[in-house]
PDB file of C-alpha atoms in Angstrom:
ATOM      1  CA  MET G   1       0.000   0.000   0.000  1.00 43.00           C
ATOM      2  CA  LEU G   2       2.834   2.407   0.805  1.00 37.00           C
ATOM      3  CA  LYS G   3       4.346   1.884  -2.646  1.00 40.00           C
ATOM      4  CA  LEU G   4       1.022   2.605  -4.348  1.00 37.00           C
ATOM      5  CA  LYS G   5       0.519   5.735  -2.283  1.00 37.00           C
ATOM      6  CA  ASN G   6       3.925   7.108  -3.277  1.00 40.00           C
ATOM      7  CA  THR G   7       3.186   6.371  -6.924  1.00 36.00           C
ATOM      8  CA  ALA G   8      -0.072   8.301  -6.663  1.00 36.00           C
ATOM      9  CA  VAL G   9       1.703  11.302  -5.174  1.00 34.00           C
ATOM     10  CA  ILE G  10       4.279  11.295  -7.974  1.00 32.00           C
ATOM     11  CA  LEU G  11       1.587  11.088 -10.668  1.00 31.00           C
ATOM     12  CA  THR G  12      -0.348  13.909  -9.033  1.00 36.00           C
ATOM     13  CA  GLY G  13       2.739  16.104  -9.064  1.00 38.00           C
ATOM     14  CA  VAL G  14       3.389  15.361 -12.732  1.00 35.00           C
ATOM     15  CA  LEU G  15      -0.196  16.187 -13.656  1.00 32.00           C
ATOM     16  CA  ALA G  16      -0.025  19.454 -11.709  1.00 35.00           C
ATOM     17  CA  LEU G  17       3.148  20.517 -13.489  1.00 32.00           C
ATOM     18  CA  THR G  18       1.656  19.547 -16.850  1.00 35.00           C
ATOM     19  CA  ALA G  19      -1.393  21.700 -16.171  1.00 35.00           C
ATOM     20  CA  VAL G  20       0.614  24.720 -15.054  1.00 34.00           C
ATOM     21  CA  ALA G  21       3.242  24.665 -17.814  1.00 35.00           C
ATOM     22  CA  PRO G  22       0.993  25.865 -20.683  1.00 34.00           C
ATOM     23  CA  LEU G  23      -0.333  28.685 -18.533  1.00 31.00           C
ATOM     24  CA  ALA G  24       3.168  29.808 -17.595  1.00 33.00           C
ATOM     25  CA  ALA G  25       4.194  29.736 -21.238  1.00 32.00           C
ATOM     26  CA  SER G  26       1.172  31.776 -22.304  1.00 31.00           C
ATOM     27  CA  ALA G  27       1.915  34.381 -19.634  1.00 33.00           C
ATOM     28  CA  ALA G  28       5.458  35.028 -20.848  1.00 34.00           C
ATOM     29  CA  PRO G  29       5.826  38.490 -22.465  1.00 36.00           C
ATOM     30  CA  THR G  30       6.620  38.770 -26.155  1.00 36.00           C
ATOM     31  CA  ALA G  31      10.313  39.220 -26.919  1.00 36.00           C
ATOM     32  CA  GLY G  32      11.324  42.867 -26.927  1.00 42.00           C
ATOM     33  CA  ILE G  33       8.404  43.897 -24.729  1.00 44.00           C
ATOM     34  CA  GLU G  34       8.765  44.796 -21.068  1.00 44.00           C
ATOM     35  CA  VAL G  35       6.024  44.265 -18.495  1.00 41.00           C
ATOM     36  CA  ASN G  36       5.849  47.469 -16.448  1.00 42.00           C
ATOM     37  CA  ASP G  37       2.792  47.203 -14.248  1.00 43.00           C
ATOM     38  CA  GLN G  38      -0.203  44.971 -13.814  1.00 42.00           C
ATOM     39  CA  SER G  39      -3.498  44.432 -12.090  1.00 44.00           C
ATOM     40  CA  SER G  40      -3.849  40.673 -11.853  1.00 42.00           C
ATOM     41  CA  VAL G  41      -6.968  38.633 -12.534  1.00 41.00           C
ATOM     42  CA  GLN G  42      -9.079  38.162  -9.443  1.00 42.00           C
ATOM     43  CA  GLN G  43     -10.854  34.812  -8.995  1.00 49.00           C
ATOM     44  CA  ILE G  44     -13.651  36.221  -6.865  1.00 65.00           C
ATOM     45  CA  GLU G  45     -17.438  36.368  -6.780  1.00 73.00           C
ATOM     46  CA  ILE G  46     -19.203  39.726  -6.576  1.00 86.00           C
ATOM     47  CA  ASN G  47     -22.881  38.912  -6.234  1.00 89.00           C
ATOM     48  CA  SER G  48     -24.104  41.940  -4.310  1.00 94.00           C
ATOM     49  CA  PRO G  49     -23.190  45.518  -3.384  1.00 96.00           C
ATOM     50  CA  SER G  50     -21.977  44.275  -0.007  1.00 95.00           C
ATOM     51  CA  ASP G  51     -19.593  41.879  -1.768  1.00 95.00           C
ATOM     52  CA  TYR G  52     -18.137  44.771  -3.779  1.00 96.00           C
ATOM     53  CA  ILE G  53     -17.821  46.970  -0.683  1.00 96.00           C
ATOM     54  CA  ALA G  54     -15.987  44.188   1.146  1.00 95.00           C
ATOM     55  CA  TRP G  55     -13.638  43.733  -1.818  1.00 94.00           C
ATOM     56  CA  LEU G  56     -12.910  47.474  -2.088  1.00 95.00           C
ATOM     57  CA  LYS G  57     -11.980  47.622   1.595  1.00 94.00           C
ATOM     58  CA  GLY G  58      -9.106  45.261   0.829  1.00 93.00           C
ATOM     59  CA  GLN G  59      -7.724  47.340  -2.067  1.00 93.00           C
ATOM     60  CA  ASP G  60      -4.991  49.939  -1.646  1.00 92.00           C
ATOM     61  CA  GLY G  61      -6.041  53.464  -2.564  1.00 92.00           C
ATOM     62  CA  ALA G  62      -9.719  52.564  -3.022  1.00 95.00           C
ATOM     63  CA  GLU G  63     -11.051  54.876  -0.292  1.00 95.00           C
ATOM     64  CA  THR G  64     -12.486  57.432  -2.736  1.00 94.00           C
ATOM     65  CA  THR G  65     -14.071  54.725  -4.880  1.00 95.00           C
ATOM     66  CA  LEU G  66     -15.627  53.166  -1.792  1.00 96.00           C
ATOM     67  CA  GLU G  67     -16.996  56.531  -0.665  1.00 96.00           C
ATOM     68  CA  GLN G  68     -18.481  57.185  -4.106  1.00 96.00           C
ATOM     69  CA  PHE G  69     -20.057  53.731  -4.260  1.00 97.00           C
ATOM     70  CA  ASP G  70     -21.599  54.196  -0.802  1.00 96.00           C
ATOM     71  CA  LYS G  71     -23.311  57.359  -2.071  1.00 96.00           C
ATOM     72  CA  LEU G  72     -25.079  55.551  -4.923  1.00 97.00           C
ATOM     73  CA  SER G  73     -28.706  54.629  -4.412  1.00 97.00           C
ATOM     74  CA  GLU G  74     -29.479  50.997  -3.641  1.00 96.00           C
ATOM     75  CA  SER G  75     -30.862  50.478  -7.161  1.00 97.00           C
ATOM     76  CA  ASP G  76     -27.770  52.031  -8.755  1.00 97.00           C
ATOM     77  CA  GLN G  77     -25.495  49.873  -6.615  1.00 97.00           C
ATOM     78  CA  GLU G  78     -27.361  46.795  -7.856  1.00 97.00           C
ATOM     79  CA  LYS G  79     -27.053  48.028 -11.445  1.00 97.00           C
ATOM     80  CA  PHE G  80     -23.324  48.705 -10.940  1.00 97.00           C
ATOM     81  CA  VAL G  81     -22.715  45.130  -9.768  1.00 95.00           C
ATOM     82  CA  LYS G  82     -24.799  43.761 -12.632  1.00 95.00           C
ATOM     83  CA  TYR G  83     -22.643  45.669 -15.129  1.00 94.00           C
ATOM     84  CA  LEU G  84     -19.476  44.318 -13.520  1.00 91.00           C
ATOM     85  CA  ASN G  85     -20.628  40.715 -13.909  1.00 86.00           C
ATOM     86  CA  ASP G  86     -21.873  41.010 -17.493  1.00 87.00           C
ATOM     87  CA  LEU G  87     -19.221  39.786 -19.944  1.00 84.00           C
ATOM     88  CA  GLU G  88     -20.955  41.497 -22.876  1.00 89.00           C
ATOM     89  CA  VAL G  89     -20.773  44.797 -21.017  1.00 91.00           C
ATOM     90  CA  GLN G  90     -17.075  44.259 -20.365  1.00 88.00           C
ATOM     91  CA  LYS G  91     -16.488  43.541 -24.063  1.00 88.00           C
ATOM     92  CA  GLN G  92     -18.193  46.824 -24.974  1.00 91.00           C
ATOM     93  CA  VAL G  93     -15.990  48.644 -22.465  1.00 91.00           C
ATOM     94  CA  LEU G  94     -12.911  47.046 -24.057  1.00 89.00           C
ATOM     95  CA  LYS G  95     -14.011  48.292 -27.480  1.00 88.00           C
ATOM     96  CA  ALA G  96     -14.544  51.767 -26.022  1.00 90.00           C
ATOM     97  CA  PHE G  97     -10.955  51.786 -24.737  1.00 89.00           C
ATOM     98  CA  ASP G  98      -9.994  51.051 -28.336  1.00 85.00           C
ATOM     99  CA  SER G  99     -11.715  54.231 -29.539  1.00 82.00           C
ATOM    100  CA  GLU G 100      -9.812  57.494 -29.846  1.00 80.00           C
ATOM    101  CA  GLN G 101     -13.005  59.385 -28.945  1.00 86.00           C
ATOM    102  CA  ASP G 102     -15.067  59.444 -25.758  1.00 92.00           C
ATOM    103  CA  VAL G 103     -17.716  56.708 -25.777  1.00 94.00           C
ATOM    104  CA  ALA G 104     -20.966  56.577 -23.765  1.00 96.00           C
ATOM    105  CA  LEU G 105     -22.650  53.198 -23.273  1.00 96.00           C
ATOM    106  CA  TYR G 106     -25.980  52.052 -21.842  1.00 96.00           C
ATOM    107  CA  GLY G 107     -27.619  55.444 -21.804  1.00 95.00           C
ATOM    108  CA  GLY G 108     -24.514  57.091 -20.373  1.00 96.00           C
ATOM    109  CA  ASP G 109     -24.268  54.753 -17.376  1.00 97.00           C
ATOM    110  CA  ILE G 110     -20.808  53.753 -18.582  1.00 97.00           C
ATOM    111  CA  VAL G 111     -18.389  56.243 -20.144  1.00 97.00           C
ATOM    112  CA  VAL G 112     -14.878  55.671 -21.464  1.00 94.00           C
ATOM    113  CA  SER G 113     -13.041  58.970 -21.910  1.00 93.00           C
ATOM    114  CA  HIS G 114      -9.611  59.914 -23.212  1.00 87.00           C
ATOM    115  CA  LYS G 115      -7.702  62.906 -21.882  1.00 87.00           C
ATOM    116  CA  GLU G 116      -4.564  64.454 -23.307  1.00 81.00           C
ATOM    117  CA  ASP G 117      -2.384  65.959 -20.591  1.00 75.00           C
ATOM    118  CA  ALA G 118      -1.085  69.488 -21.053  1.00 65.00           C
ATOM    119  CA  PRO G 119       2.451  69.189 -22.482  1.00 62.00           C
ATOM    120  CA  SER G 120       5.097  69.607 -19.804  1.00 66.00           C
ATOM    121  CA  LYS G 121       8.699  70.729 -19.992  1.00 67.00           C
ATOM    122  CA  VAL G 122      10.752  68.411 -17.835  1.00 64.00           C
ATOM    123  CA  THR G 123      13.570  70.892 -17.163  1.00 62.00           C
ATOM    124  CA  PRO G 124      13.611  74.650 -17.773  1.00 56.00           C
ATOM    125  CA  GLN G 125      17.273  74.576 -18.842  1.00 58.00           C
ATOM    126  CA  ALA G 126      16.874  71.923 -21.564  1.00 65.00           C
ATOM    127  CA  MET G 127      14.185  71.185 -24.113  1.00 87.00           C
ATOM    128  CA  ASN G 128      13.030  67.957 -22.486  1.00 90.00           C
ATOM    129  CA  TYR G 129       9.324  67.244 -22.837  1.00 92.00           C
ATOM    130  CA  THR G 130       6.827  64.701 -21.552  1.00 92.00           C
ATOM    131  CA  VAL G 131       3.535  64.064 -23.329  1.00 93.00           C
ATOM    132  CA  ALA G 132       0.879  61.811 -21.824  1.00 93.00           C
ATOM    133  CA  ASP G 133      -2.602  60.505 -22.430  1.00 92.00           C
ATOM    134  CA  SER G 134      -4.984  58.727 -20.069  1.00 92.00           C
ATOM    135  CA  SER G 135      -8.101  56.644 -20.708  1.00 93.00           C
ATOM    136  CA  LYS G 136     -10.742  56.225 -17.996  1.00 94.00           C
ATOM    137  CA  GLY G 137     -13.703  53.896 -17.680  1.00 95.00           C
ATOM    138  CA  THR G 138     -16.483  55.091 -15.357  1.00 96.00           C
ATOM    139  CA  PHE G 139     -19.543  53.175 -14.187  1.00 97.00           C
ATOM    140  CA  LEU G 140     -22.373  55.399 -12.930  1.00 97.00           C
ATOM    141  CA  GLY G 141     -19.902  58.245 -12.431  1.00 96.00           C
ATOM    142  CA  ILE G 142     -17.298  56.146 -10.581  1.00 96.00           C
ATOM    143  CA  THR G 143     -13.874  55.667 -12.194  1.00 95.00           C
ATOM    144  CA  VAL G 144     -13.373  51.914 -12.247  1.00 95.00           C
ATOM    145  CA  SER G 145     -10.293  51.681 -14.463  1.00 95.00           C
ATOM    146  CA  GLU G 146      -7.678  54.099 -15.773  1.00 95.00           C
ATOM    147  CA  LEU G 147      -4.858  53.494 -18.255  1.00 95.00           C
ATOM    148  CA  ARG G 148      -2.002  55.901 -18.936  1.00 95.00           C
ATOM    149  CA  SER G 149       0.709  56.248 -21.592  1.00 95.00           C
ATOM    150  CA  THR G 150       3.702  58.622 -21.418  1.00 95.00           C
ATOM    151  CA  VAL G 151       6.835  59.375 -23.404  1.00 95.00           C
ATOM    152  CA  THR G 152       9.683  61.743 -22.469  1.00 95.00           C
ATOM    153  CA  TYR G 153      12.174  63.067 -25.003  1.00 95.00           C
ATOM    154  CA  ARG G 154      14.781  65.755 -25.690  1.00 93.00           C
ATOM    155  CA  VAL G 155      14.646  68.214 -28.577  1.00 93.00           C
ATOM    156  CA  SER G 156      17.939  69.522 -29.952  1.00 89.00           C
ATOM    157  CA  GLY G 157      18.985  71.660 -32.889  1.00 86.00           C
ATOM    158  CA  THR G 158      17.893  75.023 -34.212  1.00 82.00           C
ATOM    159  CA  PRO G 159      14.340  75.974 -35.265  1.00 78.00           C
ATOM    160  CA  GLY G 160      13.562  74.321 -38.565  1.00 80.00           C
ATOM    161  CA  ASN G 161      16.298  71.747 -38.032  1.00 87.00           C
ATOM    162  CA  GLN G 162      15.312  70.119 -34.759  1.00 89.00           C
ATOM    163  CA  GLN G 163      15.534  66.446 -33.884  1.00 93.00           C
ATOM    164  CA  ILE G 164      14.220  64.250 -31.091  1.00 95.00           C
ATOM    165  CA  GLU G 165      16.062  61.874 -28.785  1.00 95.00           C
ATOM    166  CA  VAL G 166      13.813  59.582 -26.732  1.00 96.00           C
ATOM    167  CA  LEU G 167      14.640  59.439 -23.015  1.00 95.00           C
ATOM    168  CA  SER G 168      11.929  57.140 -21.632  1.00 96.00           C
ATOM    169  CA  GLY G 169       8.406  55.874 -22.113  1.00 96.00           C
ATOM    170  CA  SER G 170       5.920  53.706 -20.265  1.00 96.00           C
ATOM    171  CA  GLY G 171       2.401  52.422 -19.846  1.00 96.00           C
ATOM    172  CA  GLN G 172       0.606  52.157 -16.531  1.00 96.00           C
ATOM    173  CA  VAL G 173      -2.604  50.761 -15.078  1.00 96.00           C
ATOM    174  CA  VAL G 174      -3.279  53.712 -12.769  1.00 95.00           C
ATOM    175  CA  ARG G 175      -6.219  51.946 -11.169  1.00 94.00           C
ATOM    176  CA  ASN G 176      -8.451  48.952 -11.725  1.00 94.00           C
ATOM    177  CA  TYR G 177     -11.239  48.524  -9.196  1.00 95.00           C
ATOM    178  CA  ASN G 178     -13.010  45.901 -11.257  1.00 92.00           C
ATOM    179  CA  PRO G 179     -12.554  42.551  -9.488  1.00 89.00           C
ATOM    180  CA  ILE G 180     -13.937  40.710 -12.530  1.00 87.00           C
ATOM    181  CA  ILE G 181     -11.336  42.024 -14.993  1.00 88.00           C
ATOM    182  CA  GLY G 182      -7.549  41.899 -14.733  1.00 89.00           C
ATOM    183  CA  ILE G 183      -5.572  44.404 -16.814  1.00 91.00           C
ATOM    184  CA  THR G 184      -1.900  43.843 -17.590  1.00 92.00           C
ATOM    185  CA  VAL G 185       0.273  46.362 -19.435  1.00 95.00           C
ATOM    186  CA  SER G 186       3.383  45.564 -21.459  1.00 96.00           C
ATOM    187  CA  SER G 187       5.393  48.102 -23.432  1.00 96.00           C
ATOM    188  CA  GLU G 188       7.683  48.306 -26.394  1.00 96.00           C
ATOM    189  CA  ARG G 189      10.803  50.391 -25.966  1.00 96.00           C
ATOM    190  CA  PRO G 190      10.143  54.006 -27.032  1.00 97.00           C
ATOM    191  CA  TYR G 191      11.509  55.020 -30.406  1.00 96.00           C
ATOM    192  CA  THR G 192      11.710  57.937 -32.862  1.00 96.00           C
ATOM    193  CA  SER G 193      10.513  58.298 -36.433  1.00 95.00           C
ATOM    194  CA  GLY G 194      13.044  57.895 -39.234  1.00 93.00           C
ATOM    195  CA  ASP G 195      13.532  61.663 -39.505  1.00 94.00           C
ATOM    196  CA  ARG G 196      13.631  61.999 -35.699  1.00 95.00           C
ATOM    197  CA  GLN G 197      10.750  64.482 -35.727  1.00 95.00           C
ATOM    198  CA  TYR G 198       8.465  62.367 -33.557  1.00 95.00           C
ATOM    199  CA  ALA G 199       8.781  60.256 -30.412  1.00 96.00           C
ATOM    200  CA  TYR G 200       6.650  57.137 -30.020  1.00 96.00           C
ATOM    201  CA  GLN G 201       5.544  54.914 -27.158  1.00 97.00           C
ATOM    202  CA  VAL G 202       3.536  51.717 -27.745  1.00 96.00           C
ATOM    203  CA  ASN G 203       1.684  50.021 -24.875  1.00 96.00           C
ATOM    204  CA  TYR G 204      -0.436  46.873 -24.815  1.00 96.00           C
ATOM    205  CA  PHE G 205      -3.234  46.666 -22.229  1.00 94.00           C
ATOM    206  CA  ALA G 206      -4.442  43.064 -22.017  1.00 91.00           C
ATOM    207  CA  HIS G 207      -7.853  42.408 -20.431  1.00 89.00           C
ATOM    208  CA  ASP G 208      -8.513  39.049 -18.763  1.00 86.00           C
ATOM    209  CA  PHE G 209     -11.958  37.879 -17.643  1.00 79.00           C
ATOM    210  CA  LYS G 210     -12.351  35.837 -14.468  1.00 70.00           C
ATOM    211  CA  GLY G 211     -13.104  32.156 -14.940  1.00 61.00           C
ATOM    212  CA  THR G 212     -10.939  31.875 -18.065  1.00 53.00           C
ATOM    213  CA  TRP G 213      -7.847  30.999 -16.040  1.00 56.00           C
ATOM    214  CA  GLY G 214      -6.061  34.098 -17.191  1.00 56.00           C
ATOM    215  CA  LEU G 215      -6.813  33.749 -20.893  1.00 63.00           C
ATOM    216  CA  THR G 216      -6.851  37.174 -22.542  1.00 65.00           C
ATOM    217  CA  TYR G 217     -10.049  37.997 -24.398  1.00 77.00           C
ATOM    218  CA  GLY G 218      -8.871  41.373 -25.677  1.00 86.00           C
ATOM    219  CA  THR G 219      -5.793  43.601 -25.858  1.00 91.00           C
ATOM    220  CA  VAL G 220      -5.889  47.331 -26.589  1.00 91.00           C
ATOM    221  CA  LYS G 221      -2.797  48.781 -28.258  1.00 92.00           C
ATOM    222  CA  HIS G 222      -2.123  52.459 -27.535  1.00 92.00           C
ATOM    223  CA  THR G 223       0.435  54.295 -29.675  1.00 94.00           C
ATOM    224  CA  LEU G 224       1.347  57.707 -28.240  1.00 94.00           C
ATOM    225  CA  SER G 225       3.462  60.243 -30.145  1.00 94.00           C
ATOM    226  CA  GLY G 226       4.958  63.676 -29.452  1.00 93.00           C
ATOM    227  CA  ASP G 227       6.553  66.269 -31.740  1.00 93.00           C
ATOM    228  CA  THR G 228       9.477  68.713 -31.612  1.00 91.00           C
ATOM    229  CA  GLN G 229       7.233  71.406 -30.117  1.00 87.00           C
ATOM    230  CA  GLY G 230       6.547  69.269 -27.049  1.00 88.00           C
ATOM    231  CA  ARG G 231       2.971  68.513 -28.137  1.00 88.00           C
ATOM    232  CA  GLU G 232       1.149  65.223 -28.175  1.00 87.00           C
ATOM    233  CA  VAL G 233       0.420  64.468 -31.818  1.00 84.00           C
ATOM    234  CA  ARG G 234      -2.231  61.835 -31.187  1.00 78.00           C
ATOM    235  CA  LEU G 235      -3.059  58.632 -29.390  1.00 79.00           C
ATOM    236  CA  ILE G 236      -3.825  55.811 -31.807  1.00 84.00           C
ATOM    237  CA  SER G 237      -5.837  52.928 -30.355  1.00 77.00           C
ATOM    238  CA  GLU G 238      -6.683  49.527 -31.773  1.00 78.00           C
ATOM    239  CA  THR G 239      -7.810  46.141 -30.497  1.00 77.00           C
ATOM    240  CA  LEU G 240      -5.569  43.163 -31.214  1.00 74.00           C
TER     241      LEU G 240
END
């Protein structure tokens, strides 16, 4: 009996490793892309407003979100939780993050907006600029998720003959208070155009739905660019 028991333990371990290996392989970032920040998938049930309140209390920095949720009417809290648990709703939100324009869904209950930050000069002595763009998803007026892209670069040369040198760039999940969706960001290294007139930063925001064991059902690609005048040229979005 002891021999059989040991055999069973060994087989169980082999099966466990076999099951985990494909998942680990699928989670590995694409070559040349760096994972900067992430909000991992939460395997959790949110069946009522009280469930969501309890979950928020365990999240860092969620005090304002919790306060805003508490102020919603009971019916709106129920609607909020229903939206969170509806996969079709989440797919529509993903598509809205793909848009370069503000999008209102479900009679305005859900809004995904895009905001270009005012261009900033990093140092007064040198022509170093940072341009940034953020995308926010709000449910019933509460910001549930926020994504941000930035690129910093130096402009040199004389007017009419200026060129850009990229200093840094990144993508960030500023917040994600949606326990049903995990958002992971990975970034390409920032680069310049061939004529060095523009700086670019490309970020990939992958959305995972709970219950799929971390399988991504949509990735939004944000391409941010800035020019020699320190202005954001545009944020190009697309779903992969």
